[in-house]
Short mmCIF file of C-alpha atoms (C1' of nucleotides) in Angstrom, two decimals:
data_model
loop_
_atom_site.label_atom_id
_atom_site.label_comp_id
_atom_site.label_asym_id
_atom_site.label_seq_id
_atom_site.Cartn_x
_atom_site.Cartn_y
_atom_site.Cartn_z
CA MET K 269 -57.04 -62.01 37.80
CA THR K 270 -59.21 -63.42 40.54
CA PRO K 271 -61.79 -66.19 40.55
CA SER K 272 -65.20 -64.93 39.59
CA GLY K 273 -68.57 -66.38 38.79
CA VAL K 274 -68.00 -66.16 35.09
CA THR K 275 -64.79 -68.10 34.76
CA SER K 276 -63.42 -71.34 36.08
CA ALA K 277 -59.98 -69.72 36.07
CA ASP K 278 -56.73 -70.45 37.77
CA GLY K 279 -54.38 -72.26 35.47
CA SER K 280 -55.58 -75.80 35.82
CA GLY K 281 -59.09 -75.52 34.39
CA LEU K 282 -59.09 -73.52 31.18
CA PRO K 283 -61.13 -70.36 31.50
CA SER K 284 -63.80 -69.73 28.94
CA GLN K 285 -62.84 -66.43 27.37
CA PRO K 286 -63.43 -64.62 24.11
CA LEU K 287 -60.97 -65.00 21.28
CA ILE K 288 -58.24 -62.41 21.37
CA ALA K 289 -57.00 -61.28 18.01
CA VAL K 290 -53.91 -59.16 17.54
CA ASP K 291 -54.32 -57.07 14.40
CA VAL K 292 -51.71 -54.83 12.86
CA VAL K 293 -52.11 -51.88 10.51
CA PRO K 294 -48.92 -51.75 8.40
CA MET K 295 -48.15 -48.23 7.22
CA ARG K 296 -45.52 -47.22 4.72
CA TRP K 297 -44.31 -43.85 3.50
CA SER K 298 -42.43 -43.64 0.21
CA ALA K 299 -42.27 -41.64 -2.97
CA GLU K 300 -45.64 -43.14 -3.88
CA GLY K 301 -47.18 -41.64 -0.77
CA LEU K 302 -48.64 -43.01 2.43
CA ALA K 303 -49.95 -46.54 2.08
CA VAL K 304 -51.62 -49.27 4.11
CA GLY K 305 -50.51 -52.88 3.72
CA VAL K 306 -53.23 -55.46 3.21
CA ALA K 307 -52.67 -59.17 2.76
CA ARG K 308 -54.72 -61.83 1.01
CA ARG K 309 -56.42 -64.09 3.54
CA GLU K 310 -55.58 -67.75 3.20
CA PHE K 311 -58.31 -69.12 5.43
CA GLU K 312 -61.99 -68.62 6.14
CA PRO K 313 -63.71 -66.42 6.87
CA PHE K 314 -63.16 -64.06 3.98
CA ALA K 315 -60.58 -66.38 2.39
CA GLY K 316 -59.12 -64.79 -0.73
CA ARG K 317 -60.08 -61.28 0.29
CA PHE K 318 -57.54 -58.71 1.39
CA ALA K 319 -57.44 -57.69 5.03
CA LEU K 320 -55.10 -56.45 7.70
CA PRO K 321 -52.66 -59.04 9.04
CA GLY K 322 -53.85 -60.51 12.33
CA VAL K 323 -53.39 -63.63 14.44
CA LEU K 324 -54.95 -65.14 17.52
CA LEU K 325 -52.93 -64.40 20.60
CA GLY K 326 -51.09 -67.51 21.77
CA ALA K 327 -50.65 -68.67 25.35
CA GLY K 328 -47.57 -67.09 26.85
CA GLU K 329 -47.13 -64.86 23.84
CA SER K 330 -46.54 -61.15 24.35
CA LEU K 331 -48.48 -58.57 22.38
CA ASP K 332 -45.27 -57.56 20.71
CA ASP K 333 -44.49 -61.11 19.63
CA ALA K 334 -48.01 -61.64 18.38
CA ALA K 335 -47.89 -58.48 16.29
CA ALA K 336 -44.54 -59.52 14.84
CA ARG K 337 -45.96 -62.96 14.04
CA ALA K 338 -48.97 -61.40 12.31
CA LEU K 339 -46.72 -59.28 10.12
CA ARG K 340 -44.42 -62.17 9.32
CA THR K 341 -46.89 -64.99 8.71
CA LYS K 342 -49.70 -63.00 7.13
CA ALA K 343 -47.85 -60.28 5.27
CA GLY K 344 -44.32 -61.63 4.90
CA ILE K 345 -42.87 -58.62 6.70
CA GLY K 346 -39.92 -59.47 8.92
CA ARG K 347 -39.16 -57.79 12.19
CA GLU K 348 -36.14 -55.97 10.77
CA ARG K 349 -38.42 -53.99 8.49
CA VAL K 350 -40.65 -52.76 11.33
CA ARG K 351 -39.35 -49.35 12.29
CA HIS K 352 -41.87 -48.65 14.99
CA ARG K 353 -45.07 -50.07 16.40
CA PHE K 354 -47.63 -48.50 18.70
CA GLN K 355 -50.92 -49.61 20.12
CA ILE K 356 -54.08 -48.01 18.82
CA GLY K 357 -56.56 -49.69 21.15
CA ALA K 358 -58.70 -52.70 21.95
CA PHE K 359 -61.83 -53.15 19.86
CA ASP K 360 -64.87 -55.28 20.61
CA GLY K 361 -67.55 -54.31 18.17
CA PRO K 362 -70.12 -57.15 18.18
CA ASP K 363 -69.93 -57.63 14.40
CA ARG K 364 -66.21 -57.70 14.09
CA ASP K 365 -66.05 -61.45 13.62
CA PRO K 366 -68.95 -63.32 12.00
CA ARG K 367 -68.01 -66.57 13.72
CA ARG K 368 -68.06 -65.64 17.36
CA HIS K 369 -67.43 -62.85 19.78
CA ALA K 370 -63.85 -61.73 19.49
CA ILE K 371 -61.75 -58.87 20.73
CA SER K 372 -58.98 -57.25 18.80
CA ILE K 373 -55.94 -55.60 20.30
CA ALA K 374 -54.74 -53.46 17.44
CA SER K 375 -51.55 -51.62 16.71
CA ALA K 376 -50.05 -49.67 13.87
CA ALA K 377 -46.65 -50.61 12.47
CA VAL K 378 -44.51 -48.31 10.37
CA ILE K 379 -42.65 -50.38 7.79
CA ASP K 380 -39.40 -49.64 6.02
CA PRO K 381 -40.39 -49.18 2.38
CA ALA K 382 -36.95 -50.19 1.11
CA ALA K 383 -36.72 -53.16 -1.22
CA GLU K 384 -40.37 -54.04 -1.33
CA PRO K 385 -40.91 -57.44 -2.93
CA ALA K 386 -44.53 -56.54 -3.83
CA THR K 387 -45.87 -60.06 -3.94
CA ASP K 388 -49.28 -61.00 -5.20
CA ASP K 389 -50.50 -61.57 -1.65
CA LEU K 390 -49.50 -58.22 -0.17
CA ARG K 391 -50.76 -54.96 -1.55
CA TRP K 392 -49.93 -51.41 -0.48
CA GLU K 393 -53.05 -49.32 -0.89
CA PRO K 394 -52.76 -45.54 -0.92
CA VAL K 395 -54.28 -44.33 2.29
CA THR K 396 -56.77 -42.11 0.49
CA GLU K 397 -58.26 -44.97 -1.47
CA VAL K 398 -58.20 -48.04 0.73
CA PRO K 399 -60.94 -50.42 -0.40
CA SER K 400 -63.50 -51.58 2.13
CA LEU K 401 -62.01 -54.28 4.35
CA PRO K 402 -63.64 -57.15 6.24
CA PHE K 403 -64.16 -57.36 10.00
CA ASP K 404 -63.81 -53.92 11.60
CA HIS K 405 -60.60 -53.23 9.72
CA ASP K 406 -61.89 -50.02 8.16
CA LEU K 407 -62.21 -48.68 11.68
CA LEU K 408 -58.67 -49.72 12.55
CA VAL K 409 -57.26 -47.96 9.51
CA ALA K 410 -59.21 -44.80 10.28
CA GLU K 411 -58.04 -44.80 13.87
CA THR K 412 -54.44 -45.33 12.77
CA VAL K 413 -54.53 -42.37 10.41
CA ARG K 414 -56.17 -40.24 13.08
CA GLN K 415 -53.38 -41.06 15.51
CA LEU K 416 -50.66 -40.47 12.93
CA ARG K 417 -52.13 -37.02 12.36
CA THR K 418 -51.69 -36.05 15.98
CA ARG K 419 -48.31 -37.71 16.40
CA LEU K 420 -46.49 -36.52 13.29
CA TRP K 421 -43.77 -34.03 14.30
CA HIS K 422 -44.85 -34.42 17.94
CA ASP K 423 -43.88 -38.03 18.64
CA ASP K 424 -40.28 -38.49 17.56
CA ALA K 425 -40.40 -42.28 17.38
CA VAL K 426 -43.37 -42.24 15.02
CA THR K 427 -42.05 -39.39 12.91
CA ARG K 428 -38.62 -40.92 12.60
CA ALA K 429 -40.13 -44.22 11.55
CA LEU K 430 -42.15 -42.53 8.84
CA THR K 431 -39.37 -40.38 7.43
CA GLY K 432 -36.57 -42.87 7.73
CA PRO K 433 -33.11 -41.79 8.90
CA ARG K 434 -32.75 -38.94 6.37
CA PHE K 435 -35.23 -36.80 4.49
CA SER K 436 -35.28 -33.52 2.62
CA THR K 437 -37.42 -30.50 3.39
CA PRO K 438 -39.80 -31.11 0.47
CA ASP K 439 -40.09 -34.73 1.62
CA ALA K 440 -41.33 -33.39 4.92
CA VAL K 441 -43.86 -31.19 3.14
CA ARG K 442 -45.21 -34.12 1.15
CA LEU K 443 -45.36 -36.37 4.21
CA THR K 444 -47.28 -33.79 6.18
CA ALA K 445 -49.72 -33.28 3.35
CA ALA K 446 -50.24 -37.02 2.99
CA VAL K 447 -50.86 -37.57 6.70
CA THR K 448 -52.94 -34.52 7.54
CA GLY K 449 -54.55 -33.81 4.19
CA GLU K 450 -53.62 -30.16 4.57
CA GLU K 451 -50.99 -28.30 2.61
CA VAL K 452 -48.28 -26.69 4.71
CA HIS K 453 -45.99 -23.87 3.74
CA GLN K 454 -42.55 -25.25 3.15
CA SER K 455 -40.94 -22.18 4.69
CA ASN K 456 -42.74 -22.59 7.99
CA LEU K 457 -42.23 -26.33 8.20
CA ARG K 458 -38.56 -25.83 7.49
CA ARG K 459 -38.32 -23.41 10.40
CA SER K 460 -39.91 -25.87 12.79
CA LEU K 461 -37.52 -28.56 11.60
CA ALA K 462 -34.60 -26.26 12.35
CA ALA K 463 -36.01 -25.66 15.82
CA HIS K 464 -36.51 -29.39 16.41
CA ALA K 465 -33.88 -30.76 18.78
CA GLY K 466 -32.88 -34.15 17.45
CA LEU K 467 -32.65 -33.08 13.84
CA SER K 468 -29.52 -31.84 12.19
CA SER K 469 -29.25 -30.57 8.64
CA ALA K 470 -26.65 -31.76 6.19
CA PRO K 471 -25.76 -29.17 3.55
CA ALA K 472 -26.81 -30.59 0.20
CA PRO K 473 -25.60 -33.99 -0.91
CA GLU K 474 -26.50 -34.61 -4.54
CA SER K 475 -28.55 -33.15 -7.28
CA ALA K 476 -32.07 -34.40 -7.67
CA GLY K 477 -33.93 -32.20 -10.13
CA ARG K 478 -34.11 -28.85 -11.64
CA GLY K 479 -34.10 -26.30 -8.87
CA ARG K 480 -32.01 -25.54 -5.86
CA ARG K 481 -30.77 -28.46 -3.80
CA PRO K 482 -32.84 -29.00 -0.67
CA LEU K 483 -31.48 -29.35 2.82
CA VAL K 484 -31.33 -32.91 4.05
CA TRP K 485 -32.27 -33.60 7.66
CA ALA K 486 -30.86 -36.43 9.72
CA TRP K 487 -32.00 -37.74 13.09
CA SER K 488 -29.29 -37.53 15.68
CA ASP K 489 -28.21 -40.55 17.79
CA MET R 169 -58.80 -64.66 13.51
CA THR R 170 -57.53 -67.41 11.30
CA PRO R 171 -56.14 -70.86 12.09
CA SER R 172 -52.44 -70.76 12.83
CA GLY R 173 -49.82 -73.06 14.18
CA VAL R 174 -50.19 -71.70 17.67
CA THR R 175 -53.89 -72.20 18.21
CA SER R 176 -56.41 -74.92 17.60
CA ALA R 177 -59.04 -72.21 17.12
CA ASP R 178 -62.45 -72.11 15.59
CA GLY R 179 -65.16 -72.41 18.17
CA SER R 180 -65.25 -76.12 18.72
CA GLY R 181 -61.79 -76.81 20.11
CA LEU R 182 -60.92 -74.23 22.74
CA PRO R 183 -57.90 -72.16 21.77
CA SER R 184 -55.12 -71.91 24.27
CA GLN R 185 -54.81 -68.23 25.00
CA PRO R 186 -53.49 -66.02 27.77
CA LEU R 187 -55.79 -64.83 30.51
CA ILE R 188 -57.42 -61.53 29.67
CA ALA R 189 -58.01 -59.25 32.60
CA VAL R 190 -60.13 -56.14 32.43
CA ASP R 191 -58.84 -53.63 34.98
CA VAL R 192 -60.42 -50.31 35.84
CA VAL R 193 -58.87 -47.22 37.41
CA PRO R 194 -61.69 -45.49 39.34
CA MET R 195 -61.12 -41.74 39.60
CA ARG R 196 -63.06 -39.30 41.70
CA TRP R 197 -62.96 -35.53 42.03
CA SER R 198 -64.44 -33.89 45.10
CA ALA R 199 -63.72 -31.26 47.71
CA GLU R 200 -61.03 -33.58 49.04
CA GLY R 201 -59.24 -33.51 45.70
CA LEU R 202 -58.54 -36.03 42.98
CA ALA R 203 -58.54 -39.61 44.23
CA VAL R 204 -58.04 -43.15 42.97
CA GLY R 205 -60.33 -45.94 44.18
CA VAL R 206 -58.64 -49.10 45.41
CA ALA R 207 -60.45 -52.15 46.73
CA ARG R 208 -59.39 -54.85 49.13
CA ARG R 209 -58.73 -58.11 47.28
CA GLU R 210 -60.80 -61.04 48.45
CA PHE R 211 -58.85 -63.78 46.69
CA GLU R 212 -55.28 -64.81 46.03
CA PRO R 213 -52.91 -63.58 44.86
CA PHE R 214 -52.47 -60.56 47.08
CA ALA R 215 -55.59 -61.38 49.10
CA GLY R 216 -56.19 -58.68 51.69
CA ARG R 217 -54.14 -56.08 49.88
CA PHE R 218 -55.67 -53.12 48.11
CA ALA R 219 -55.60 -53.05 44.32
CA LEU R 220 -57.51 -51.72 41.35
CA PRO R 221 -60.77 -53.55 40.61
CA GLY R 222 -60.35 -56.10 37.82
CA VAL R 223 -62.01 -59.23 36.49
CA LEU R 224 -61.25 -61.88 33.93
CA LEU R 225 -63.05 -61.25 30.69
CA GLY R 226 -65.92 -63.69 30.22
CA ALA R 227 -66.92 -65.42 27.00
CA GLY R 228 -69.32 -63.27 25.04
CA GLU R 229 -68.78 -60.40 27.42
CA SER R 230 -68.06 -56.96 26.02
CA LEU R 231 -65.23 -54.84 27.39
CA ASP R 232 -67.80 -52.39 28.66
CA ASP R 233 -69.72 -55.06 30.54
CA ALA R 234 -66.55 -56.51 32.02
CA ALA R 235 -65.43 -53.10 33.26
CA ALA R 236 -68.84 -52.51 34.82
CA ARG R 237 -68.69 -55.92 36.46
CA ALA R 238 -65.24 -55.17 37.88
CA LEU R 239 -66.47 -51.93 39.41
CA ARG R 240 -69.60 -53.54 40.81
CA THR R 241 -68.24 -56.81 42.19
CA LYS R 242 -64.82 -55.63 43.32
CA ALA R 243 -65.49 -52.07 44.42
CA GLY R 244 -69.24 -51.97 44.97
CA ILE R 245 -69.65 -49.16 42.46
CA GLY R 246 -72.82 -49.42 40.42
CA ARG R 247 -73.13 -48.41 36.82
CA GLU R 248 -75.25 -45.38 37.67
CA ARG R 249 -72.29 -43.83 39.47
CA VAL R 250 -69.94 -44.20 36.50
CA ARG R 251 -70.02 -40.87 34.69
CA HIS R 252 -67.56 -41.77 31.97
CA ARG R 253 -65.16 -44.51 31.05
CA PHE R 254 -62.34 -44.57 28.51
CA GLN R 255 -59.72 -47.07 27.49
CA ILE R 256 -56.14 -46.41 28.47
CA GLY R 257 -54.54 -49.37 26.72
CA ALA R 258 -53.60 -53.03 26.76
CA PHE R 259 -50.72 -54.04 29.01
CA ASP R 260 -48.67 -57.21 28.97
CA GLY R 261 -45.68 -56.71 31.21
CA PRO R 262 -44.30 -60.18 31.95
CA ASP R 263 -44.46 -59.66 35.71
CA ARG R 264 -47.92 -58.34 35.90
CA ASP R 265 -49.37 -61.56 37.26
CA PRO R 266 -47.25 -63.91 39.37
CA ARG R 267 -49.36 -66.94 38.48
CA ARG R 268 -49.20 -66.95 34.73
CA HIS R 269 -48.92 -64.78 31.71
CA ALA R 270 -51.86 -62.43 31.57
CA ILE R 271 -52.85 -59.41 29.57
CA SER R 272 -54.78 -56.49 30.93
CA ILE R 273 -57.13 -54.30 28.96
CA ALA R 274 -57.35 -51.26 31.17
CA SER R 275 -59.66 -48.28 31.32
CA ALA R 276 -60.22 -45.31 33.55
CA ALA R 277 -63.64 -44.62 35.04
CA VAL R 278 -64.72 -41.29 36.45
CA ILE R 279 -67.03 -41.90 39.40
CA ASP R 280 -69.72 -39.65 40.84
CA PRO R 281 -68.42 -38.71 44.30
CA ALA R 282 -71.91 -38.10 45.67
CA ALA R 283 -73.05 -40.20 48.61
CA GLU R 284 -69.94 -42.24 49.04
CA PRO R 285 -70.54 -45.12 51.43
CA ALA R 286 -66.80 -45.34 52.22
CA THR R 287 -66.76 -48.95 53.23
CA ASP R 288 -63.83 -50.70 54.78
CA ASP R 289 -63.09 -52.50 51.51
CA LEU R 290 -62.92 -49.47 49.25
CA ARG R 291 -60.52 -46.63 49.81
CA TRP R 292 -60.10 -43.40 47.88
CA GLU R 293 -56.43 -42.50 47.87
CA PRO R 294 -55.37 -38.96 46.96
CA VAL R 295 -53.72 -39.17 43.59
CA THR R 296 -50.51 -37.61 44.88
CA GLU R 297 -50.00 -40.27 47.53
CA VAL R 298 -51.25 -43.55 46.13
CA PRO R 299 -49.47 -46.40 47.89
CA SER R 300 -47.63 -48.96 45.82
CA LEU R 301 -50.10 -51.39 44.30
CA PRO R 302 -49.69 -55.03 43.23
CA PHE R 303 -49.51 -56.31 39.65
CA ASP R 304 -48.71 -53.47 37.26
CA HIS R 305 -51.35 -51.25 38.80
CA ASP R 306 -48.94 -48.43 39.56
CA LEU R 307 -48.37 -48.17 35.84
CA LEU R 308 -52.10 -48.08 35.12
CA VAL R 309 -52.63 -45.25 37.59
CA ALA R 310 -49.74 -43.27 36.14
CA GLU R 311 -51.04 -43.73 32.62
CA THR R 312 -54.53 -42.67 33.70
CA VAL R 313 -53.27 -39.46 35.26
CA ARG R 314 -51.17 -38.75 32.21
CA GLN R 315 -54.19 -39.09 29.97
CA LEU R 316 -56.38 -36.98 32.24
CA ARG R 317 -53.79 -34.24 31.99
CA THR R 318 -54.06 -34.07 28.23
CA ARG R 319 -57.85 -34.48 28.13
CA LEU R 320 -58.95 -32.02 30.80
CA TRP R 321 -60.68 -29.05 29.13
CA HIS R 322 -60.03 -30.66 25.73
CA ASP R 323 -62.23 -33.75 25.92
CA ASP R 324 -65.70 -32.66 26.97
CA ALA R 325 -66.88 -36.08 28.08
CA VAL R 326 -63.95 -36.52 30.44
CA THR R 327 -64.07 -32.97 31.76
CA ARG R 328 -67.80 -33.07 32.33
CA ALA R 329 -67.47 -36.34 34.20
CA LEU R 330 -64.83 -34.86 36.48
CA THR R 331 -66.59 -31.60 37.22
CA GLY R 332 -70.10 -32.94 37.47
CA PRO R 333 -73.04 -31.03 36.00
CA ARG R 334 -72.23 -27.74 37.75
CA PHE R 335 -69.06 -26.19 39.11
CA SER R 336 -67.75 -22.80 40.11
CA THR R 337 -64.75 -20.99 38.68
CA PRO R 338 -62.56 -21.67 41.73
CA ASP R 339 -63.61 -25.34 41.52
CA ALA R 340 -62.19 -25.36 38.02
CA VAL R 341 -58.96 -23.85 39.26
CA ARG R 342 -58.59 -26.48 41.96
CA LEU R 343 -59.43 -29.29 39.55
CA THR R 344 -56.84 -28.11 37.06
CA ALA R 345 -54.20 -27.84 39.75
CA ALA R 346 -55.01 -31.33 41.02
CA VAL R 347 -54.84 -32.92 37.57
CA THR R 348 -51.89 -31.10 36.07
CA GLY R 349 -49.93 -30.23 39.19
CA GLU R 350 -49.53 -26.69 37.88
CA GLU R 351 -51.22 -23.61 39.24
CA VAL R 352 -53.34 -21.71 36.75
CA HIS R 353 -54.46 -18.12 36.91
CA GLN R 354 -58.11 -18.01 37.75
CA SER R 355 -58.68 -15.05 35.47
CA ASN R 356 -57.35 -16.85 32.42
CA LEU R 357 -59.12 -20.10 33.13
CA ARG R 358 -62.34 -18.18 33.58
CA ARG R 359 -61.91 -16.64 30.15
CA SER R 360 -61.38 -19.98 28.49
CA LEU R 361 -64.49 -21.30 30.24
CA ALA R 362 -66.48 -18.37 28.87
CA ALA R 363 -65.15 -19.14 25.40
CA HIS R 364 -66.00 -22.84 25.74
CA ALA R 365 -69.10 -23.72 23.73
CA GLY R 366 -71.12 -26.13 25.82
CA LEU R 367 -70.74 -24.20 29.04
CA SER R 368 -73.17 -21.58 30.26
CA SER R 369 -72.75 -19.48 33.35
CA ALA R 370 -75.46 -19.07 35.95
CA PRO R 371 -75.28 -15.71 37.77
CA ALA R 372 -74.62 -16.48 41.43
CA PRO R 373 -76.79 -18.90 43.33
CA GLU R 374 -75.96 -18.84 47.01
CA SER R 375 -73.43 -17.57 49.42
CA ALA R 376 -70.55 -19.84 50.25
CA GLY R 377 -67.87 -17.92 52.08
CA ARG R 378 -66.44 -14.54 52.69
CA GLY R 379 -65.69 -12.97 49.35
CA ARG R 380 -67.58 -12.32 46.19
CA ARG R 381 -69.88 -15.07 44.91
CA PRO R 382 -68.29 -17.05 42.12
CA LEU R 383 -69.89 -17.75 38.79
CA VAL R 384 -71.34 -21.23 38.46
CA TRP R 385 -70.91 -23.04 35.17
CA ALA R 386 -73.33 -25.61 33.82
CA TRP R 387 -72.91 -27.99 30.91
CA SER R 388 -75.55 -27.49 28.26
CA ASP R 389 -77.73 -30.35 26.92
"C1'" DA H 69 -30.85 -16.05 -19.46
"C1'" DC H 70 -34.76 -18.24 -17.85
"C1'" DA H 71 -37.67 -21.21 -15.28
"C1'" DA H 72 -37.98 -24.18 -11.47
"C1'" DA H 73 -37.40 -25.21 -6.82
"C1'" DA H 74 -35.84 -24.17 -2.30
"C1'" DG H 75 -34.21 -20.96 1.37
"C1'" DT H 76 -34.80 -16.28 3.97
"C1'" DG H 77 -37.21 -12.35 5.85
"C1'" DT H 78 -41.28 -9.88 7.41
"C1'" DT H 79 -45.71 -9.06 8.95
"C1'" DG H 80 -49.96 -10.05 11.09
"C1'" DT H 81 -52.82 -12.71 14.18
"C1'" DG H 82 -54.78 -15.76 17.77
"C1'" DG H 83 -53.92 -17.78 21.91
"C1'" DT H 84 -51.58 -17.92 26.29
"C1'" DT H 85 -49.38 -15.92 30.36
"C1'" DA H 86 -48.78 -12.63 33.77
"C1'" DC H 87 -50.30 -9.13 36.59
"C1'" DA H 88 -52.51 -4.83 38.08
"C1'" DC H 89 -56.91 -3.25 39.29
"C1'" DC H 90 -61.98 -3.16 40.26
"C1'" DC H 91 -66.23 -5.07 42.42
"C1'" DA H 92 -69.11 -7.84 45.63
"C1'" DT H 93 -69.61 -9.90 50.07
"C1'" DG H 94 -69.43 -11.03 55.11
"C1'" DA H 95 -67.74 -9.81 59.58
"C1'" DT L 237 -64.89 -0.17 56.60
"C1'" DC L 238 -61.83 -3.66 56.00
"C1'" DA L 239 -60.25 -8.07 54.68
"C1'" DT L 240 -61.37 -11.70 51.50
"C1'" DG L 241 -62.07 -13.58 47.23
"C1'" DG L 242 -63.65 -13.40 42.54
"C1'" DG L 243 -64.22 -10.74 38.12
"C1'" DT L 244 -62.19 -7.37 34.46
"C1'" DG L 245 -58.75 -5.13 31.66
"C1'" DT L 246 -54.47 -5.08 29.50
"C1'" DA L 247 -49.76 -5.60 28.06
"C1'" DA L 248 -46.05 -8.89 26.75
"C1'" DC L 249 -45.03 -12.83 24.54
"C1'" DC L 250 -44.98 -16.86 21.56
"C1'" DA L 251 -46.34 -19.95 18.01
"C1'" DC L 252 -47.96 -20.11 13.62
"C1'" DA L 253 -49.73 -18.80 9.09
"C1'" DA L 254 -49.22 -16.21 5.03
"C1'" DC L 255 -46.66 -14.27 1.55
"C1'" DA L 256 -43.07 -11.49 -0.73
"C1'" DC L 257 -38.44 -11.87 -1.99
"C1'" DT L 258 -33.78 -13.92 -2.76
"C1'" DT L 259 -30.62 -17.69 -3.95
"C1'" DT L 260 -29.29 -21.82 -6.26
"C1'" DT L 261 -29.53 -25.04 -9.90
"C1'" DG L 262 -30.45 -27.33 -14.63
"C1'" DT L 263 -31.46 -26.45 -19.38
#
DNA sequence: ACAAAAGTGTTGTGGTTACACCCATGA
DNA sequence: TCATGGGTGTAACCACAACACTTTTGT
């Protein structure tokens, strides 16, 4: 931002700075549960292994664009399938890249689970059994889940992205259990949904199973 | 993290990346209230104006080291006076630097108010009346205050850094009012302090004013 | 008719707020 | 002894958890 002893700075001479990676933690909620998207790495290091999608930040590129590029080029996930994205922090653990010092600006992205191609190069791992990942990606996943826990039902944008536009009461119970790890009483959760401004309940659209038809909730606007 | 069309990457050829600034929001709590530290800029752009201390991240430099360097070289605040530091996020508003696209990794630092030199190049502005700052620094200050609000009395490290090692009950009331903007009942706050593991109350050390001597709280460990 | 699944009602509890009152201190 | 300022007690309230009970649906 200002010339200093450490950099040559100022546009003309290229400053000598660490690599900046933009990593994304793709999250998906579906009937199969809460899952993390990992993609097979094409290049070294760790070529062939699965890891979170990430790219090096380009000159003039915004964080948002870089995250979208990571999802598209590394995981084949287009922007239209990203329901919401939020930053989880900047990480600079010394061992995060074996090649050289690098800093990661990481974010979580909630992905629309509809019409998943399920290629050989993108796997959705259940959040409870994510295999060990290279770099510091285990840490990024843990931090993402921690933040989801605090934001679910408190941050509308995140919650709406996870549920999708419509969801039933038992869906909400399952989602809460998957995110927090704790069972919630359906009756109490239902009450808080009814109290939630921004949610409206449709009566009961179609039959789904044996018992009584659940209420279906829709986000207003 | 991996070669891509946008970068030349990989150690030998320098990648073309945006400037990475590390900005710090110095916060101080004292008898005068809650204040933000702003330093006079020595170089362009905005030379002569007051702004938050910030430096360009150096190669091989950790975020922690860069933040410490910003505080030391731009605001004359040594590491021993930094009680606590925490990240508030990465910012990339397009207008944040008039020269070129730059990204800021920002953190808040709680500074020991003891023995403040109060030079001509460092000013402590009351948090309620911070003047408009260059770059996106207004945003960084707002985000810092927002985070302090949620962390006070919930995040021990932050709270301890603000209060210092010892503080009286009325100190706690004033601190809470300064951070949240809301008045709290001393009686209730006192109760929650008593319930707080990690705080112990000393009886009543010395006289300070007219009324009854307040309890003084000390952080254990 | 029965079992399954979801909605409804009720009770208890912990934490928070508000406020009246008591106690210590200095002038 | 009085004003000042902090501590103590207590009642009202609210959010939430737990659980019993009722209603709807498919077989």
